[in-house]
Each structure stands twice: as structure tokens, then as C-alpha cells.
Tab-separated table of C-alpha atoms in Angstrom:
chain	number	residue	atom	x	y	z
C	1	UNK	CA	-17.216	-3.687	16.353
C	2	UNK	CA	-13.563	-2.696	16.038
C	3	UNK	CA	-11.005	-5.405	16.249
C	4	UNK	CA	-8.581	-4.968	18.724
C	5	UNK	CA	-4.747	-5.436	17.196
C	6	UNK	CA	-1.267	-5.252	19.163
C	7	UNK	CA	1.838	-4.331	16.707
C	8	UNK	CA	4.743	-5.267	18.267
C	9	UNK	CA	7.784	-3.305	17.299
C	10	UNK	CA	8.014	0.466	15.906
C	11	UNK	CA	10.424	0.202	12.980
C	12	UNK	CA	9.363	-0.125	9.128
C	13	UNK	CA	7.104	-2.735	8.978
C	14	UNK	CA	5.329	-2.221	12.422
C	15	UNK	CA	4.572	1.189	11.377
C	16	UNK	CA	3.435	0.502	8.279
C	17	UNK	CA	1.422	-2.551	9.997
C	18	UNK	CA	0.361	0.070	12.600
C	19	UNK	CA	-1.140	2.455	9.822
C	20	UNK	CA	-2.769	-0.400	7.778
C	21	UNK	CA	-4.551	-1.961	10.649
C	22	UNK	CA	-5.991	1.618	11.702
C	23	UNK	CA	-6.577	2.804	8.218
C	24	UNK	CA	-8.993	-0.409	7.840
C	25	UNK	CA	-10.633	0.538	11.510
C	26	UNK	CA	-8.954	-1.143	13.945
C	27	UNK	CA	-8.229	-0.229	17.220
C	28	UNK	CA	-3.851	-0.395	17.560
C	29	UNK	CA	-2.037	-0.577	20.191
C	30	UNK	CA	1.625	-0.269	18.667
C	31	UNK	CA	4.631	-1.476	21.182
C	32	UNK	CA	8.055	-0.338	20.638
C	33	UNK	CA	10.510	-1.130	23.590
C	34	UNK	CA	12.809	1.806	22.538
C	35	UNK	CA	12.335	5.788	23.098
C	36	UNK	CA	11.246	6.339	19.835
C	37	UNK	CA	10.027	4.766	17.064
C	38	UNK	CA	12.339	3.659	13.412
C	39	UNK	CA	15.597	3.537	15.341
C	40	UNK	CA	16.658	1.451	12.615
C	41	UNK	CA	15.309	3.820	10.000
C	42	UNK	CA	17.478	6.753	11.529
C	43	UNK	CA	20.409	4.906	10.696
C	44	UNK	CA	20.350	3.181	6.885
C	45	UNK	CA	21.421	5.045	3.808
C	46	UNK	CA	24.010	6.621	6.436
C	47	UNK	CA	21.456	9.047	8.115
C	48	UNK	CA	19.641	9.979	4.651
C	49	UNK	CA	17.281	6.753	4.869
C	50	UNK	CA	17.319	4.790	1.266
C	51	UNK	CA	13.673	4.562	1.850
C	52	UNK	CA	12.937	1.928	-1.132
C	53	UNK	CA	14.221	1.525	-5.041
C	54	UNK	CA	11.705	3.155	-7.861
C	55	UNK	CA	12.878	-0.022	-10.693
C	56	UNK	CA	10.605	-2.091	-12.137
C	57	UNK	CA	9.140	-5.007	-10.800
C	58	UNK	CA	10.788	-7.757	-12.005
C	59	UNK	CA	14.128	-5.873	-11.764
C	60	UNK	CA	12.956	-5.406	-7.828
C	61	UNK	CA	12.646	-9.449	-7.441
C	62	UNK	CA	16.111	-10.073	-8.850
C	63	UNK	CA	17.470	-7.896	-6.042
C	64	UNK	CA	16.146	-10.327	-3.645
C	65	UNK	CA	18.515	-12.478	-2.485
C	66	UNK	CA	16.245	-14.882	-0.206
C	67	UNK	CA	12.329	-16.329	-0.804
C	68	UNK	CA	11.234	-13.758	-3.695
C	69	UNK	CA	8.617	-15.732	-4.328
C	70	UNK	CA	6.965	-15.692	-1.805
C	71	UNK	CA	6.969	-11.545	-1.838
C	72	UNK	CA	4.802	-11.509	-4.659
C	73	UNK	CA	1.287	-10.683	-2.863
C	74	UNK	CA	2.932	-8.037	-0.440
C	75	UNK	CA	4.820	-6.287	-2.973
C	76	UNK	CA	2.333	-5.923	-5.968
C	77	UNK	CA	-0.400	-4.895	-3.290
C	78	UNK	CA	1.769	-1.955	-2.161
C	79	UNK	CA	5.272	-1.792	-4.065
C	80	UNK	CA	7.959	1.402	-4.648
C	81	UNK	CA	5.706	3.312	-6.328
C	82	UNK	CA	2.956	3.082	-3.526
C	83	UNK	CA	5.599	3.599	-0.651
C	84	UNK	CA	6.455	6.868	-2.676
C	85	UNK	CA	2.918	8.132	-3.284
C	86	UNK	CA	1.944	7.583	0.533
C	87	UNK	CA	5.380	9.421	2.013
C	88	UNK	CA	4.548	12.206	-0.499
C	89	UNK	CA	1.215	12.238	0.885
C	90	UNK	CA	2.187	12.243	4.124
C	91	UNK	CA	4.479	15.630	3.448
C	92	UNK	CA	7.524	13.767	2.749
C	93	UNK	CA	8.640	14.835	-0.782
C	94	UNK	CA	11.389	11.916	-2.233
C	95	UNK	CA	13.711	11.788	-4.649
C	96	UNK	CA	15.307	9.289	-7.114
C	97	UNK	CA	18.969	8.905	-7.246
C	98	UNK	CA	21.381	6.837	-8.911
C	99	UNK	CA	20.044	3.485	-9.383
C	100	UNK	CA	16.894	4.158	-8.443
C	101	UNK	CA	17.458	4.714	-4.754
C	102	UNK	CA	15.217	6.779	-3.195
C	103	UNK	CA	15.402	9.153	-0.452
C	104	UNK	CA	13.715	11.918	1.201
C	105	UNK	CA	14.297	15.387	-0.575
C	106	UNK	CA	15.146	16.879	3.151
C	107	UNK	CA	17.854	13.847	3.037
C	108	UNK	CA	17.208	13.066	6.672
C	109	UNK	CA	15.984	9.428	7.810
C	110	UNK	CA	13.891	11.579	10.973
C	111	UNK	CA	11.599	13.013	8.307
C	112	UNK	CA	10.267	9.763	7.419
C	113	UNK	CA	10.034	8.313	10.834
C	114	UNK	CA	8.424	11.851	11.677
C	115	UNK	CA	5.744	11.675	8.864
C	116	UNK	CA	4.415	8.416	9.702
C	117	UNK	CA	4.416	8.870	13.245
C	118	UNK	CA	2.414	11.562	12.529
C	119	UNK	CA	-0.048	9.616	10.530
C	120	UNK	CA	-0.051	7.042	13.196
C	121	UNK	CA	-1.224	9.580	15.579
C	122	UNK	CA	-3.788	10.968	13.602
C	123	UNK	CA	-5.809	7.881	12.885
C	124	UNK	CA	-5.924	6.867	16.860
C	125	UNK	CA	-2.979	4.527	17.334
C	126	UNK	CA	-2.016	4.038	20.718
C	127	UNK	CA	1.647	4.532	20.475
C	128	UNK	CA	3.419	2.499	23.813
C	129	UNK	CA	7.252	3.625	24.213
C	130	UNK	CA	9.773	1.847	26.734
C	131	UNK	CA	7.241	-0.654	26.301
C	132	UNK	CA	8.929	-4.061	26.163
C	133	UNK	CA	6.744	-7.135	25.603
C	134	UNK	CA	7.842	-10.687	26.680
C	135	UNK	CA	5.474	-13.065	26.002
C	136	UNK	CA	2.774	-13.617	23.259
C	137	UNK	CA	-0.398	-14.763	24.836
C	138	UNK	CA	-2.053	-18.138	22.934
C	139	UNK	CA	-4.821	-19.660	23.559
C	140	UNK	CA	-6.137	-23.314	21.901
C	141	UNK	CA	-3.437	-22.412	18.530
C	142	UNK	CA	-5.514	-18.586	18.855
C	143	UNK	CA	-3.378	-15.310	20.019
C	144	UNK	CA	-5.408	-13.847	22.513
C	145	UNK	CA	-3.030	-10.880	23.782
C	146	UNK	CA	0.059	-9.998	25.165
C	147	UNK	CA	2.304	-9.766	28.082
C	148	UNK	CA	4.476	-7.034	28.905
C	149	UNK	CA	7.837	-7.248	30.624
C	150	UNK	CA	6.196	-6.258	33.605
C	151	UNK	CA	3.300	-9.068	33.870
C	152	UNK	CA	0.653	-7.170	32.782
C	153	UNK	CA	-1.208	-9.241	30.484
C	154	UNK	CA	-3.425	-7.337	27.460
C	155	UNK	CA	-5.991	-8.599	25.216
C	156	UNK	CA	-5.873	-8.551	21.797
C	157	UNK	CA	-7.953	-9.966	18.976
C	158	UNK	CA	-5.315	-9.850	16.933
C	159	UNK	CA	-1.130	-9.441	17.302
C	160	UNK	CA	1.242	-8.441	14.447
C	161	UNK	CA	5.305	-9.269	15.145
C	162	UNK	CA	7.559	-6.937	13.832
C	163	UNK	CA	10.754	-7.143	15.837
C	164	UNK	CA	12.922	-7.358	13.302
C	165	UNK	CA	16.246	-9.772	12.954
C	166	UNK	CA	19.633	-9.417	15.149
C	167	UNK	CA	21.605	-7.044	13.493
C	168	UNK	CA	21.925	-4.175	14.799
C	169	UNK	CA	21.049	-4.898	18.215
C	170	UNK	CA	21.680	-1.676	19.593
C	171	UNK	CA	18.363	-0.030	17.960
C	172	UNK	CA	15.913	-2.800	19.439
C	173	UNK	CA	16.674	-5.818	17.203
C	174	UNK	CA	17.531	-8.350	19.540
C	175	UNK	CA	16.006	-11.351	18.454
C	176	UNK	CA	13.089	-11.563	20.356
C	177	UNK	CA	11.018	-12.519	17.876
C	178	UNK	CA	12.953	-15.614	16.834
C	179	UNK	CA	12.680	-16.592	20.749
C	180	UNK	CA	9.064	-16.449	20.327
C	181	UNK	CA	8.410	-17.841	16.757
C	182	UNK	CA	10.416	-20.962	17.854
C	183	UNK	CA	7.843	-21.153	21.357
C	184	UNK	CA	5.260	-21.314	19.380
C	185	UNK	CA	6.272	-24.104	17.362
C	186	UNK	CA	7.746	-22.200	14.051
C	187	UNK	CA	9.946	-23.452	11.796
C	188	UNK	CA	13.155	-20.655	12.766
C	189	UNK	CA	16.378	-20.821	10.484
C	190	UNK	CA	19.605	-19.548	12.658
C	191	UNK	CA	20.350	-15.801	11.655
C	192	UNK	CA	23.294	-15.441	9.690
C	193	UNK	CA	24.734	-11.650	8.716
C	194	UNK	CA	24.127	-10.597	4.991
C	195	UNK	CA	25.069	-7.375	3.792
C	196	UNK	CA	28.504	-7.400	5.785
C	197	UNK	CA	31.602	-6.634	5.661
C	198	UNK	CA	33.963	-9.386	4.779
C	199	UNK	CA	37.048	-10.342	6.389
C	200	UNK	CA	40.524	-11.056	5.112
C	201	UNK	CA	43.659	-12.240	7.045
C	202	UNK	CA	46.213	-11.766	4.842
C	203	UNK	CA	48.547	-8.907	5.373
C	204	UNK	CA	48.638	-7.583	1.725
C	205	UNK	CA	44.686	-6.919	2.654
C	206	UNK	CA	45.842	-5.114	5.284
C	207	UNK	CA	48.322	-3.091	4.149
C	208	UNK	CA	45.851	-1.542	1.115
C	209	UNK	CA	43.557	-0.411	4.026
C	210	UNK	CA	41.678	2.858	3.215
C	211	UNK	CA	42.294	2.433	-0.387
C	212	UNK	CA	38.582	2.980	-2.163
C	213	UNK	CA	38.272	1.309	-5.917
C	214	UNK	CA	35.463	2.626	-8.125
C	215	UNK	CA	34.458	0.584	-11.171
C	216	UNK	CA	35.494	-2.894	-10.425
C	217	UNK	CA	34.019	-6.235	-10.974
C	218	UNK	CA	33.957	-8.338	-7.852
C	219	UNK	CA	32.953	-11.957	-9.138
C	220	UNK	CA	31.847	-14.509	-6.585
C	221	UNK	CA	32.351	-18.537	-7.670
C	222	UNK	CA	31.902	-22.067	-6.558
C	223	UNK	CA	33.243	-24.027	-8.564
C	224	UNK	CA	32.665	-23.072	-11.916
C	225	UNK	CA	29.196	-21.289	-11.114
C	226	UNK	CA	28.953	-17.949	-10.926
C	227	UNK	CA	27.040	-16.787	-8.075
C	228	UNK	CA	27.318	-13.204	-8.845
C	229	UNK	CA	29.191	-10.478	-10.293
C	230	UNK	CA	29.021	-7.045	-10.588
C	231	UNK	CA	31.056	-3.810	-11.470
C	232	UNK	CA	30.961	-0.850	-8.833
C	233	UNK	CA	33.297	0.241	-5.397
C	234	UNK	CA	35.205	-1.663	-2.979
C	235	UNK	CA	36.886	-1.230	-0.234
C	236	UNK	CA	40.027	-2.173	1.856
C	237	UNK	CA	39.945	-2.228	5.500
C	238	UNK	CA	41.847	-3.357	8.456
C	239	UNK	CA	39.753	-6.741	8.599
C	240	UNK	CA	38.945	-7.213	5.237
C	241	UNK	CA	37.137	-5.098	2.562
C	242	UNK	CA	33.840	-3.490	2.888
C	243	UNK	CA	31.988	-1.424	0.316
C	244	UNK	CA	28.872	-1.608	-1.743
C	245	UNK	CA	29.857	-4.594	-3.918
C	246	UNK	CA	31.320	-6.560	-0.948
C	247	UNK	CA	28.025	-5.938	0.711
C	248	UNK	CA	26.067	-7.605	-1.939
C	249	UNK	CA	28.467	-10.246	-2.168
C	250	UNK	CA	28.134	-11.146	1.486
C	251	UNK	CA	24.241	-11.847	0.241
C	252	UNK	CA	24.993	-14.508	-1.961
C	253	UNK	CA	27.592	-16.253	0.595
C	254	UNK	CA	25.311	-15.981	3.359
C	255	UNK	CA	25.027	-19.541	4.583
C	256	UNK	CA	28.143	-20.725	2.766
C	257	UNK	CA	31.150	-21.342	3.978
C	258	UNK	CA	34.353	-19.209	2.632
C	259	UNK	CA	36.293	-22.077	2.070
C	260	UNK	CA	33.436	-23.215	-0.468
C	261	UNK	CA	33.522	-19.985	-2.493
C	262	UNK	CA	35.979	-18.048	-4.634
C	263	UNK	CA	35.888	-14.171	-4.890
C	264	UNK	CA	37.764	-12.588	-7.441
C	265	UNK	CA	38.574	-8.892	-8.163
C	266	UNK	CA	39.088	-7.885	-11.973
C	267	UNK	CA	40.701	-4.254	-11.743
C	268	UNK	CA	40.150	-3.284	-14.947
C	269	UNK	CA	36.881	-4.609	-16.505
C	270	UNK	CA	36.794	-2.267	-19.572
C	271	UNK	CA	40.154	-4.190	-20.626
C	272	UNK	CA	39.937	-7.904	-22.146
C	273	UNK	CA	42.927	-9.658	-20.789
C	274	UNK	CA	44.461	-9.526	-23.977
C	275	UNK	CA	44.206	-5.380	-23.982
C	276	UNK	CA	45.696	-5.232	-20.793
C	277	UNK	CA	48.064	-7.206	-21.751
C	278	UNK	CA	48.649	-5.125	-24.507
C	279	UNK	CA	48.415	-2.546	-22.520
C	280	UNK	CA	50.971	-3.353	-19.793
C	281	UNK	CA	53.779	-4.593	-22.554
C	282	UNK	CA	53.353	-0.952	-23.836
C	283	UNK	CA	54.205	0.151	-20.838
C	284	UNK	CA	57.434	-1.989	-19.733
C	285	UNK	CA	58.755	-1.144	-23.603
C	286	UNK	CA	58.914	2.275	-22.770
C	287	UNK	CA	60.230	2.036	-19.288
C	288	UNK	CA	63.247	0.609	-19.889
C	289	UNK	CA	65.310	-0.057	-16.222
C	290	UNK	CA	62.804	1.410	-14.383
C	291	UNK	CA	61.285	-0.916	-11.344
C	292	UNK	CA	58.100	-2.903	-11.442
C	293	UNK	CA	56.290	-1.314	-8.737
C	294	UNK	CA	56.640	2.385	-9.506
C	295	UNK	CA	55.740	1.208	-13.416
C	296	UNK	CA	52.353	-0.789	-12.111
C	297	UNK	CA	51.604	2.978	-10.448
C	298	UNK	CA	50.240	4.045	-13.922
C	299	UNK	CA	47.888	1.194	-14.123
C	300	UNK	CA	47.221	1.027	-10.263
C	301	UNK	CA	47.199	2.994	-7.242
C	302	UNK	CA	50.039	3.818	-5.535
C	303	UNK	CA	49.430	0.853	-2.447
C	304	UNK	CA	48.123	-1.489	-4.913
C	305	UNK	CA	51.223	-1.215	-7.185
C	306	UNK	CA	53.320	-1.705	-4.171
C	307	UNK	CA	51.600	-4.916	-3.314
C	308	UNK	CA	50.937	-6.098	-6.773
C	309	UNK	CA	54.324	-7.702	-7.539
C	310	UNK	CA	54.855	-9.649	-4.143
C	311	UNK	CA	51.064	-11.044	-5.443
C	312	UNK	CA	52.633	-12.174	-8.504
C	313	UNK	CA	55.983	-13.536	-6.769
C	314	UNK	CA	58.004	-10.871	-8.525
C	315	UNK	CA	60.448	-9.386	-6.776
C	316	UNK	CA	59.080	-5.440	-6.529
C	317	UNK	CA	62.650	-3.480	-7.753
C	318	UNK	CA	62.279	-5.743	-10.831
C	319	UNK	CA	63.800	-3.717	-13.913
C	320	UNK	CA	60.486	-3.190	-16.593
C	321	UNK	CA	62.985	-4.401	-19.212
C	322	UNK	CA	63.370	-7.991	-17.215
C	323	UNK	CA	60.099	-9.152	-16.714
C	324	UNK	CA	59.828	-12.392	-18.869
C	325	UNK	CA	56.486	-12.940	-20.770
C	326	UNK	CA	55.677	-15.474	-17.967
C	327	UNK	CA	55.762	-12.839	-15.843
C	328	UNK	CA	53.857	-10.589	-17.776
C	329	UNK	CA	51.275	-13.416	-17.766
C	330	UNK	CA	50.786	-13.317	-14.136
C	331	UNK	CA	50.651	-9.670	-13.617
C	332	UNK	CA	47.876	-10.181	-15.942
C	333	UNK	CA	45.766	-12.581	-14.454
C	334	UNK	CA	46.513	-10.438	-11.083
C	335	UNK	CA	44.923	-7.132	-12.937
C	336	UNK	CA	41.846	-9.637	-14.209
C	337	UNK	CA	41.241	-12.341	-11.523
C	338	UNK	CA	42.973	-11.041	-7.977
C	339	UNK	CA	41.804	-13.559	-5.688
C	340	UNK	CA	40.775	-11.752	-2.367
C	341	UNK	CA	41.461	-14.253	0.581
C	342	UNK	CA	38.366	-13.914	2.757
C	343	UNK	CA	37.968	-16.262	5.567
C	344	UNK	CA	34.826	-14.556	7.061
C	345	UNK	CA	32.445	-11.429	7.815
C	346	UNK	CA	32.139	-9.475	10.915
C	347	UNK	CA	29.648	-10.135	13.456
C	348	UNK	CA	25.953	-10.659	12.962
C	349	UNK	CA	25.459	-7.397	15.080
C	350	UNK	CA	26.995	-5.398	12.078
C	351	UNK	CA	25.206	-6.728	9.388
C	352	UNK	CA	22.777	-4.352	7.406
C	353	UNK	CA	19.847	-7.507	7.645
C	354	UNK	CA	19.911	-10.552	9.211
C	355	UNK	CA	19.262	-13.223	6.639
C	356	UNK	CA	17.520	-16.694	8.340
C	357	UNK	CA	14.403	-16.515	10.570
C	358	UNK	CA	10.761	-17.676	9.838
C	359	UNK	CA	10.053	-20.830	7.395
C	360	UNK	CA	7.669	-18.533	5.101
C	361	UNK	CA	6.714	-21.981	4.018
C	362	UNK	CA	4.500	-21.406	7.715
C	363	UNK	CA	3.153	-18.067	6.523
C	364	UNK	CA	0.405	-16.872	4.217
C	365	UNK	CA	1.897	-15.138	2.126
C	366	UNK	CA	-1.324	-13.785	0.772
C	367	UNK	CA	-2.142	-11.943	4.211
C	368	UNK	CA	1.270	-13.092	6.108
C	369	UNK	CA	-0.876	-14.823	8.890
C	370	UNK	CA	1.291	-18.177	10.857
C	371	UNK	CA	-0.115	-20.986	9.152
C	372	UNK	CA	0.127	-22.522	13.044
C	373	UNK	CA	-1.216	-19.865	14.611
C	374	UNK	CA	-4.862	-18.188	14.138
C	375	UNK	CA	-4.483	-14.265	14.720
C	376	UNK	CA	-0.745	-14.286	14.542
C	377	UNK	CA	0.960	-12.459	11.647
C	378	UNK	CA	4.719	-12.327	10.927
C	379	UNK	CA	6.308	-9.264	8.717
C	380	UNK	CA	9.872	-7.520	7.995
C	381	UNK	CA	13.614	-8.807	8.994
C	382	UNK	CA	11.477	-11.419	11.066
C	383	UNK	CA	11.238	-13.382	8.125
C	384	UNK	CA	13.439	-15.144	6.083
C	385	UNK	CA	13.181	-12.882	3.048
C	386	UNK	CA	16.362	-10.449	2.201
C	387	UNK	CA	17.550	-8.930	-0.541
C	388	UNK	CA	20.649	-6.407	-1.826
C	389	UNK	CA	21.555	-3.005	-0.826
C	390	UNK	CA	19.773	-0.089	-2.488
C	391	UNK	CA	16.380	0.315	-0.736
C	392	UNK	CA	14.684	-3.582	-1.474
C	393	UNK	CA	15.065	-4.527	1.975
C	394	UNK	CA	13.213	-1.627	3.454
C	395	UNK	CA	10.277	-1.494	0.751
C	396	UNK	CA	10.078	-5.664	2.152
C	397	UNK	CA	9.277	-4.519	5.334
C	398	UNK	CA	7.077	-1.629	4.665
C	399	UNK	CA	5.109	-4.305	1.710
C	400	UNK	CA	4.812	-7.096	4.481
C	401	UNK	CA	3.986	-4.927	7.255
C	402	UNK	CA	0.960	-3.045	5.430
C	403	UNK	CA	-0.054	-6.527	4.037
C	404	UNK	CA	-0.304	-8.087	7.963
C	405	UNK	CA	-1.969	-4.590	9.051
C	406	UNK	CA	-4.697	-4.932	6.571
C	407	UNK	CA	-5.330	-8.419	6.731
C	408	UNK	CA	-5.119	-8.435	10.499
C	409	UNK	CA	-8.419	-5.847	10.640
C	410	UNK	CA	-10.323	-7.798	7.484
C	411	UNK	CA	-13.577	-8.339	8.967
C	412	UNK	CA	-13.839	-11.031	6.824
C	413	UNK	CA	-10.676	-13.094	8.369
C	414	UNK	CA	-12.219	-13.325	12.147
């Protein structure tokens, strides 16, 4: 006899739920309160959909920021490699791009939202839009259905949750989830933004806004630990800086607070400090009278150079032939270690993924069924697994969301 599953929410990891559950012959009812399904989808890798990362395992675990332990059954049951086959399959061609992002060949995220909705269709799923559900339905620690916003109430053997976090909130992510998870006595950390823009009150910040660095080493510290470092683009903003490495660096400073943490930007990481050194005294020989911040413009751009001596507490109309070795020092340590003041991020409703929500420590994660709850399995942003930029965080939800789809309709598990 077929089970009967509800998959609550239609982005990466319900679908993928969705397919697994049906592919193992269940009957699926997927709900997805918005028009459409993968709203989210339609919007990462900026509208081309970084649909996962094609590196090596153990390379994929050190991109993940949060729990990668406990990914371990989801991801070497159906990892990059799978995700790629199966989109491929589903007449979806992808491609591999600069560190190993992948996208679709067409470059548009609707293709990939568009092939599995197709597959969806195909084996049976019931696919319920403007379908919002507001209550999980539990009887003696058992789901037995669901309630919709409306009252009706829906049996189901069996009920997969994959609202995703709180970023976002405009494509369906609204925390409902977390509501729920908490009613039925889970363990729910608060959600915090990762991947997220960073912000920065001082007006030097400011005044480099829409200046874009490529190959730079942003270095995050506390204390005298390195929490992580990497070379790659930056950039300045009105609030802050944003940019690839400043997304990953919001990751690792997630639940800490700024004050607690020191980011520095190294401007030239090909150069030692003693070569730039070098380097720079080359240049104020040979510049004679001419004034500190048009000189720096040969090392920096033009906004940077303008800002770089006020940084250093030189005055900027300086003479090249002036500057004292003192002061040679600190333009130095300026060009290797320039502190960026950040005091915060931008709001959780801008962050890529929202990092917090449920204890996996209260989830299987061999089949990613509650621990509390019999019939109740947790997968995607839901959980408190994230990881870096780059296609990891979407191959999480598509690996946890086929894992609670298949173990959901195991004959084996009811």
C-alpha cells in the first residue's frame, strides 16, 4: 500500500524530497504557499542558479561553515556529482565554471526549477500552489497530517518540512518552520544572517563606495586565531563592503560579535611587507616633491590613494621626498593589514542563508527523521547546517531533501 507523504515547501530540498518520496512509490502531496515553485532558486547565482560545486568531497566539507558532520550520510548518498547526473537527465545540460561552480548551460535558474517540476509531474506528485499550511498535525509524538491555513485538516502518513530559514522572506522563507519545530518541542537556535553584507560606519568606508578590488586577502582574527582568510574581490559600499570574500567572511562571524573579531585587508598579497616596502621607497625616490596621494595612485586606485594617507595620519599633499621612514612604516602596514571597521551586517532578510535553526543533534542524520517526532523529517535552510558561497549550500538542500524523501517512503521505517 502506498504511503501517503506531505512535503511542505517547493524550493530545493522539497523538490528534491518531493521526487525521492515518489521515485520510491509514495503518494506526494507537495505544498508550496507561493505561485510557483524554487522562488528561491530563481534568484541565487544572480538569475543563472549556482546549482551545486563539482570539488571533491572532502574539499566540499571544508566549505561548510556549520555541522559538517553531520552531512556525511546525505551528501555521500547523493553528492555534486549525483545532482549533476540527475539535472542532465532530466534535460538540463550543466556546466563547470571557475571554482567548480556549476550552472545550467542555458544559464537561467527557470530551467532547473522547470526540469524538476517536470519530473515531479511525471511521477504523480500532487503539486498544491497558494497553498499555505499552518499547523502540523501530531498525534501521541506521531505526525498524522496537516492543516492548511484555511482549517482543512489532511492526513498524512508521513510529513517532510522544507520551509527553509528567514532570509529572503520575500520568496516564501518566513520562518514558519522554526515556529513549528519549536511547538513541537525542538531544540531551535535563533537565525542569524551568514553570507551578508557587512557594515562599516566610518566615513573613509564610505567615501571608497563602488570601488571593486580583485585579488585581495581579507583575513578574519580573534585574537591571535585566524578564523579565515582568503584572496579574491571585495567590495565598498555605502554601508559597508559586500563582495564574494566579505560574504564568506560573514560565515565565520556569524554568531560573533564585531567587537570580538578583527578583519583585515592586505592589498597586495603577492608582496611580502618587506617588497612593498621596497617597492613603495622606489617609488618616493623617484618622485621627488610630488604629493603622497597622487604617488600612492600607482600602487592604489585612485579613491583608495586619496584615503590612504588620512588612514596613516599623514597629511595627503605630503611631498614623496618628506615622508620619514616611520612613515613609510605605516603606509606599509596600511597596504598589508588595513583594518576595515565593521560594526555589523545588514538584516537577516538579506542574507544569502540563514545560519541557526534545528539542533541536528534531534535529527537522524542517517534518514533526517526528528528524533522527537515519529514521521516527521527536517531538511534544507531549516536546519542548522550552512556553508560558503559557491553552490555548497544548495547541493545541502537538494542532499537532505532526497535523503528525507527516500527515507520517508522506506517501507521498512513504518
Amino acid at each position: 500500500m502506498k504511503k501517503n507523504i506531505a512535503v511542505i515547501g517547493g524550493g530545493a530540498a522539497g523538490m528534491m524530497a518531493a521526487y525521492a518520496a515518489a521515485k520510491s512509490g509514495a503518494q506526494v502531496t507537495l505544498y508550496e504557499k507561493n505561485e510557483k515553485l524554487g522562488k528561491k532558486i530563481y534568484i541565487t547565482g544572480k538569475g543563472r542558479c549556482n546549482v551545486t560545486n563539482a570539488c571533491e568531497p572532502a574539499a566540499f566539507m571544508n566549505k561548510v561553515v556549520k555541522n559538517p558532520r553531520f552531512l556525511f550520510s546525505a551528501l555521500n548518498a547523493f553528492g555534486p556529482e549525483d545532482m549533476m547526473a540527475l539535472l542532465e537527465r532530466l534535460g538540463c545540460p550543466v556546466k563547470v565554471e571557475r571554482g567548480d561552480r556549476v550552472f545550467p548551460v542555458s544559464e537561467k535558474a527557470s530551467d532547473v526549477t522547470r526540469a524538476l517540476e517536470k519530473e515531479l509531474r511525471r511521477l504523480g506528485v500532487s503539486i498544491r500552489l497558494n497553498t499555505k499550511v499552518s499547523h502540523i498535525l501530531v498525534e501521541n509524538t506521531a505526525v498524522c497530517g496537516v492543516e492548511l491555513e484555511d482549517g482543512t485538516r489532511l492526513e498524512a502518513d508521513r510529513v517532510v518540512v522544507a520551509t527553509g530559514g528567514q532570509s529572503y522572506p520575500s520568496t516564501g522563507s518566513t520562518g514558519d518552520g522554526f515556529r513549528w519545530m519549536a511547538e513541537l518541542g525542538h531544540t531551535v537556535y535563533p537565525p542569524l544572517p551568514s553570507l551578508i553584507p557587512l557594515t562599516c560606519g566610518a566615513a573613509w568606508v564610505s567615501a571608497l563606495q563602488g570601488l571593486s578590488l580583485k585579488n585581495v586577502r581579507l583575513t578574519l582574527k580573534r585574537g591571535k586565531k585566524v578564523l579565515y582568510s582568503d584572496v579574491g574581490e571585495m567590495l565598498f559600499t555605502h554601508f559597508g563592503i559586500s563582495g564574494p570574500l566579505v560574504l564568506s567572511v560573514s560565515a565565520h562571524m556569524a554568531e560573533l560579535a564585531p567587537e570580538d573579531v578583527e578583519l583585515l585587508l592586505d592589498l597586495k598579497p603577492g608582496l611580502t611587507a618587506e617588497q612593498l616596502d621596497a617597492r613603495l621607497l622606489r617609488e618616493l625616490d623617484a618622485s621627488g616633491k610630488r604629493q603622497l596621494h597622487t604617488l600612492l595612485t600607482t600602487l592604489y586606485p585612485a579613491s583608495l590613494a586619496e584615503e590612504m594617507p588620512a588612514l596613516c595620519g599623514i597629511p595627503a599633499h605630503t611631498p614623496a621626498c618628506e615622508i620619514t621612514r616611520e612613515q613609510r612604516a605605516r603606509l606599509v602596514k596600511a597596504g598589508k593589514e588595513l583594518r576595515l571597521p565593521v560594526d555589523g551586517t545588514r538584516p537577516l532578510t538579506e542574507a544569502v542563508v540563514t545560519r541557526g535553526g534545528v539542533s541536528v543533534k534531534e535529527i537522524n542524520p542517517a534518514t533526517m527523521e526528528s528524533k522527537k517526532i515519529h514521521g516527521l523529517y527536517i531538511a534544507g535552510e531549516l536546519l542548522d547546517v550552512d556553508a560558503l558561497t559557491g553552490g555548497f549550500n544548495l547541493q545541502i538542500a537538494f542532499s537532505t531533501g532526497r535523503l528525507a524523501g527516500m527515507s520517508a517512503a522506506e517501507p521498512d521505517a513504518f
